[in-house]
Short mmCIF file of C-alpha atoms in Angstrom, two decimals:
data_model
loop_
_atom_site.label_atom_id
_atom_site.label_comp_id
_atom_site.label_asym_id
_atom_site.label_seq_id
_atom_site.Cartn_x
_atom_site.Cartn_y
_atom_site.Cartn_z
CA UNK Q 157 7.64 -40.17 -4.80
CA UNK Q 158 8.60 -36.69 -4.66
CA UNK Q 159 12.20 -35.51 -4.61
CA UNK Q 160 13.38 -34.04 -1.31
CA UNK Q 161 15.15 -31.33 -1.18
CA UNK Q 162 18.02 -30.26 1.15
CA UNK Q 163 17.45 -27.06 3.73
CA UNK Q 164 19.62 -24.84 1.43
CA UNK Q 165 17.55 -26.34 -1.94
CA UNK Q 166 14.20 -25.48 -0.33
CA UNK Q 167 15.32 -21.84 0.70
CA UNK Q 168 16.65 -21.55 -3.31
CA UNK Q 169 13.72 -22.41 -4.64
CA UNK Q 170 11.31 -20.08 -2.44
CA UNK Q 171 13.08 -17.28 -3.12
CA UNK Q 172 13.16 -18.19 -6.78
CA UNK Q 173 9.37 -18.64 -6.57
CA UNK Q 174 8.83 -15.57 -4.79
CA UNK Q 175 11.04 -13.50 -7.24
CA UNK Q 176 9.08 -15.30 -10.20
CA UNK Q 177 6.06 -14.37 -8.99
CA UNK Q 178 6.90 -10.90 -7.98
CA UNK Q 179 8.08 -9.99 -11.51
CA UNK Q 180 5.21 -11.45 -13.31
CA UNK Q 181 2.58 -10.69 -11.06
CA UNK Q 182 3.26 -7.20 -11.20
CA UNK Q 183 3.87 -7.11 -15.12
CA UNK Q 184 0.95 -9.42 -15.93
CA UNK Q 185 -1.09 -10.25 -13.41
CA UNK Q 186 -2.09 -13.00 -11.63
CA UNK Q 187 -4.16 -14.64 -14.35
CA UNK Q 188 -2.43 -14.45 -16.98
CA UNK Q 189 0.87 -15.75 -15.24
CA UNK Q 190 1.48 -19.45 -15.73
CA UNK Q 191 2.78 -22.26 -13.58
CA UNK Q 192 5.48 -22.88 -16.11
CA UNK Q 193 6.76 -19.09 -16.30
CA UNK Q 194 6.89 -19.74 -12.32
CA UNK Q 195 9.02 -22.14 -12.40
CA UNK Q 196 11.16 -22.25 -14.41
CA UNK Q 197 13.66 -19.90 -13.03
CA UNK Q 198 13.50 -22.31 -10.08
CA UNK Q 199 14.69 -25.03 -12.37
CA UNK Q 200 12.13 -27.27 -10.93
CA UNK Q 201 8.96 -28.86 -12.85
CA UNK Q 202 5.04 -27.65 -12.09
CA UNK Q 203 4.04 -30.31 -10.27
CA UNK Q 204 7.17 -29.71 -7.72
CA UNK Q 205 5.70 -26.30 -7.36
CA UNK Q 206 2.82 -27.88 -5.01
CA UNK Q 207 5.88 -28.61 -2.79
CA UNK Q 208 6.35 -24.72 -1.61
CA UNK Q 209 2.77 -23.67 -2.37
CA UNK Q 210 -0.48 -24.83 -2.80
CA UNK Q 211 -1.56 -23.11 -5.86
CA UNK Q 212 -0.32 -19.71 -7.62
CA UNK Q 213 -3.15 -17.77 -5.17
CA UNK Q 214 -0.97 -18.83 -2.22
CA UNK Q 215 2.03 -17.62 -3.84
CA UNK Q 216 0.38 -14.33 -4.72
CA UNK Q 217 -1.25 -14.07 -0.76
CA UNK Q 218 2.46 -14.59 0.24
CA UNK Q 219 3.79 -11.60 -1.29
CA UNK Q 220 0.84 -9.31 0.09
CA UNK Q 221 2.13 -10.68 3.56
CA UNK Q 222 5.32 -9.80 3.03
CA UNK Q 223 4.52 -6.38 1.51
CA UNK Q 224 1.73 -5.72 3.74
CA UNK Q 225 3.83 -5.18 6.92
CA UNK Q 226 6.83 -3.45 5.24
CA UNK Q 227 3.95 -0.97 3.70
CA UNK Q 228 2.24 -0.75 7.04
CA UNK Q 229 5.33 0.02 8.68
CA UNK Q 230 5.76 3.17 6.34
CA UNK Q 231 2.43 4.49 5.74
CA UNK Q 232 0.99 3.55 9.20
CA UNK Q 233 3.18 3.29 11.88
CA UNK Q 234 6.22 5.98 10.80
CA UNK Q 235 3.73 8.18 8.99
CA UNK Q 236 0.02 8.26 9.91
CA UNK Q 237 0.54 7.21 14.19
CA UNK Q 238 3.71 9.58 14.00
CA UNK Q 239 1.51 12.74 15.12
CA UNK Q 240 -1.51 13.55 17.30
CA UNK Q 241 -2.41 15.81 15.02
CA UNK Q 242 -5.41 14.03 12.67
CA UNK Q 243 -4.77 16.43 10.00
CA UNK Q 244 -0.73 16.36 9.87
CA UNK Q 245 -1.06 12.62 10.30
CA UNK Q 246 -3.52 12.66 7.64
CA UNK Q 247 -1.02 14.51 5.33
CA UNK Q 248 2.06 12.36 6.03
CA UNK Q 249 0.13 9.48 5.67
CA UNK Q 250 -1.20 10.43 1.93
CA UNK Q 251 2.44 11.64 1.39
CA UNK Q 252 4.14 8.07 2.51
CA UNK Q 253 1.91 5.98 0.56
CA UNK Q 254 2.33 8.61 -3.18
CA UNK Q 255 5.91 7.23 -2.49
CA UNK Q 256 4.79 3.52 -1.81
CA UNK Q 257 2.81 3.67 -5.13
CA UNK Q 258 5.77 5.42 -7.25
CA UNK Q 259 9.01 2.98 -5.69
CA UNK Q 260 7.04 -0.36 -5.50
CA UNK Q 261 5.40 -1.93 -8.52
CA UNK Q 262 4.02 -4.85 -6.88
CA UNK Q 263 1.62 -2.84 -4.57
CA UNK Q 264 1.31 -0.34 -7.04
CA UNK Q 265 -0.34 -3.52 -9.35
CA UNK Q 266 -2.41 -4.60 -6.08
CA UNK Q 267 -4.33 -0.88 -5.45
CA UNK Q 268 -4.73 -0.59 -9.11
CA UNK Q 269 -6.04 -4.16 -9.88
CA UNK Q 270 -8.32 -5.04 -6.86
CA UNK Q 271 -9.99 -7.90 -8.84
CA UNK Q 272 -7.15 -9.55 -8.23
CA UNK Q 273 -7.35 -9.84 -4.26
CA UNK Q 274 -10.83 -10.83 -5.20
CA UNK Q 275 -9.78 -13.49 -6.98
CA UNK Q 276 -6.80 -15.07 -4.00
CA UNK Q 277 -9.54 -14.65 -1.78
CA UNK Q 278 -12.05 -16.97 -3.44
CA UNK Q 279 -9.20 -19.31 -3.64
CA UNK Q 280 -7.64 -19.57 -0.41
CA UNK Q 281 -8.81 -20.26 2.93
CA UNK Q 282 -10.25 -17.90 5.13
CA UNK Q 283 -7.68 -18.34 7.91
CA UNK Q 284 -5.04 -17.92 5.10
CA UNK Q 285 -6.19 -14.76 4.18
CA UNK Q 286 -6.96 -13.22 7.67
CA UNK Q 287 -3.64 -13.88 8.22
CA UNK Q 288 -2.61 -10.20 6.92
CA UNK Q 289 -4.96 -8.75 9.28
CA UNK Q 290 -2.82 -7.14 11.91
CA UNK Q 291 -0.91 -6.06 8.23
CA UNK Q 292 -3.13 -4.45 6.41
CA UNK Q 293 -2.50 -1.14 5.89
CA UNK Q 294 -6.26 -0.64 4.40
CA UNK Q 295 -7.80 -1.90 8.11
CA UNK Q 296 -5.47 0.31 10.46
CA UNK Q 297 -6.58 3.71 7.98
CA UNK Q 298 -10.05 2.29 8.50
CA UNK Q 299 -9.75 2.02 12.25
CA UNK Q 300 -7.76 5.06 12.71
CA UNK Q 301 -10.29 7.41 10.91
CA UNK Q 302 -13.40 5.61 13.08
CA UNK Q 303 -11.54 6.59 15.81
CA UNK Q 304 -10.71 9.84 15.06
CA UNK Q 305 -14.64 10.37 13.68
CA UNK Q 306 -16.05 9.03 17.67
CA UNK Q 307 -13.39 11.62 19.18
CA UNK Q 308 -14.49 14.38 16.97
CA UNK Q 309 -11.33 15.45 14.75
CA UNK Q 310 -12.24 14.02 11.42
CA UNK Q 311 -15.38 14.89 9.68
CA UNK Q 312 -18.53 12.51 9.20
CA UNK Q 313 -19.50 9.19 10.66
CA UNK Q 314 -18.87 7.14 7.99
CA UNK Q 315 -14.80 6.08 7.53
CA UNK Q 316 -16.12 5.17 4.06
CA UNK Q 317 -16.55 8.55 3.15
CA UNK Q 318 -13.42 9.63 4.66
CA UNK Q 319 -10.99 7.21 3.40
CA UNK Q 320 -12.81 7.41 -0.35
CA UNK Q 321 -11.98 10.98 -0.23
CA UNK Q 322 -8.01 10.34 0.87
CA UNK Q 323 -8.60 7.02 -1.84
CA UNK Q 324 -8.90 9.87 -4.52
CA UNK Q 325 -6.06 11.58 -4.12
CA UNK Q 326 -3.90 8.06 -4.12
CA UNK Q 327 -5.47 8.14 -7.79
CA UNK Q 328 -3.15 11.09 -8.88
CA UNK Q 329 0.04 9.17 -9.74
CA UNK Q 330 -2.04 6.91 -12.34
CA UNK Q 331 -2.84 10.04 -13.88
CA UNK Q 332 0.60 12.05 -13.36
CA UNK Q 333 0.54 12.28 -17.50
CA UNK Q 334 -2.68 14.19 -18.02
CA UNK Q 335 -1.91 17.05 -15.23
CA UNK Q 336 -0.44 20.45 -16.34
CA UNK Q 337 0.79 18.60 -19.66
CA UNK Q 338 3.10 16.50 -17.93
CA UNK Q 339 4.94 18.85 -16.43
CA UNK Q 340 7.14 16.98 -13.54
CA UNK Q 341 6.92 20.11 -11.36
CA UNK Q 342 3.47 21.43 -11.70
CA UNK Q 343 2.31 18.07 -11.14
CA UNK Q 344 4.29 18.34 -7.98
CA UNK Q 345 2.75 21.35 -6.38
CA UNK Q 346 -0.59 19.98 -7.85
CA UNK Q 347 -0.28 17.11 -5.80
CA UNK Q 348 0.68 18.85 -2.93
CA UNK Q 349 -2.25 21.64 -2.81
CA UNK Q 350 -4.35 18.77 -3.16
CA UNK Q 351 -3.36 16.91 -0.40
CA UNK Q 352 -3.47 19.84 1.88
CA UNK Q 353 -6.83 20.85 0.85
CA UNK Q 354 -8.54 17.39 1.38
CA UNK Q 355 -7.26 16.90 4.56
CA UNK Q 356 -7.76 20.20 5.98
CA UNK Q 357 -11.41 19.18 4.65
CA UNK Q 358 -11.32 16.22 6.35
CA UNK Q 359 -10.31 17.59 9.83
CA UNK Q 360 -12.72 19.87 11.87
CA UNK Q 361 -11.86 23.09 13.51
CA UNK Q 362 -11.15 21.74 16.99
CA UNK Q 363 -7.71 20.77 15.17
CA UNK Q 364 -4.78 22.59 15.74
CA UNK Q 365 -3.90 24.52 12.55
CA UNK Q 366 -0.24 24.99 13.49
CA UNK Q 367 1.89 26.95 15.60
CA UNK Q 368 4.10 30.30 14.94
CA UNK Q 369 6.67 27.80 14.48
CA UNK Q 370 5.49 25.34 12.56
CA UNK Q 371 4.48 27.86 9.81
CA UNK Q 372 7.61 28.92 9.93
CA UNK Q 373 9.19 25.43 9.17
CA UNK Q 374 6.91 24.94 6.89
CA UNK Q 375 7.38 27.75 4.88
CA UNK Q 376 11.14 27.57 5.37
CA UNK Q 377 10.44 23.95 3.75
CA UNK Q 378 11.17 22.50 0.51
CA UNK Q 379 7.30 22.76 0.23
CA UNK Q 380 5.19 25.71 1.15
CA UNK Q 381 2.19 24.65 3.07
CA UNK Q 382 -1.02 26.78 3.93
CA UNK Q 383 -0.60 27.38 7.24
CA UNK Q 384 -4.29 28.16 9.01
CA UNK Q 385 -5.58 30.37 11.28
#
């Protein structure tokens, strides 16, 4: 029979596994992390594992949850839903989640290694993984920019299109090495022109392209923005 483990043992032990899997997942990868490099932080043997999680997919699928709603949180709710405006929400939203892919390794491993979603899907059941859902930072940019399409602010009728184009700009820290030889501060202002001109692409003209004051603020700003007329 299997040992049972105490209220305070159980809660060790998932947040060992958790920690485990954080660490290796994001240095590794899911397939090429082992049940034994799991556990044995834990101090527990493999087949205990099955105990706290069905397999090493559902392990994996738990961190997404728990990263999905924190990330949400940020890029989403405080960032993107923070302004009427489509194209300032547009540009806080790219801005939030350059600073999502530069602080936190495990989601930064998740956009950059998709196969791997591919893979805890085809493992797990399909109520398991529409579980993140209401999470998933990836569905509320979808919805949000089909919204914005039907009420005429954002360019296009396909969100596809749309969120390939903001997709592509996401792509710049990966390459942060190769821009203006490395240099930390050109790549800066790089980054920055380049958000402003895809979403000012992105937007129509029945946007608002910013008050008297707003230039002002914004010019007044650590960063200088265009400011439109």
């Amino acid at each position: 029979m299997p040992r049972g483990f105490t209220t305070q043992e159980r809660d060790r032990i998932s947040r060992s596994l958790l920690a485990a899997g954080r660490d290796l997942f994001t240095r590794q990868g899911l397939r090429k992390t082992a049940l034994e490099d799991l556990v044995a932080p834990a101090g527990i043997v493999k087949s205990t594992f099955y105990q706290f999680f069905d397999s090493k997919e559902a392990l994996y699928l738990q961190l997404m949850l728990d990263e999905a709603g924190q990330v949400k949180a940020q890029v989403i709710d405080r960032a993107l839903l923070s302004t009427d405006d489509a194209r300032e929400g547009l540009r806080r939203f790219l801005h939030a989640t350059l600073e999502v892919l530069e602080t936190n390794p495990l989601w930064r491993r998740l956009v950059t290694h998709p196969e791997e979603m591919t893979a805890v899907a085809a493992r797990l059941d399909p109520e398991r993984m529409a579980a993140m859902g209401d999470n998933n930072p990836a569905t509320a940019l979808v919805q949000y920019v089909a919204d914005r399409q039907r009420r005429g602010d954002l360019v296009g009728d396909d969100p596809d299109v749309v969120v390939g184009a903001l997709q592509s700009v996401l792509l710049m820290p990966f390459n942060a090495a190769h821009i203006a030889a490395g240099d930390v501060g050109t790549y800066r202002k790089t980054l920055d022109l380049l958000v402003d001109i895809v979403t000012s692409g992105l937007t129509t003209d029945k946007q608002p392209r910013g008050t008297p004051d707003e230039c002002r603020l914004w010019l007044e700003g650590p960063v200088t923005r265009p400011c439109l007329r």
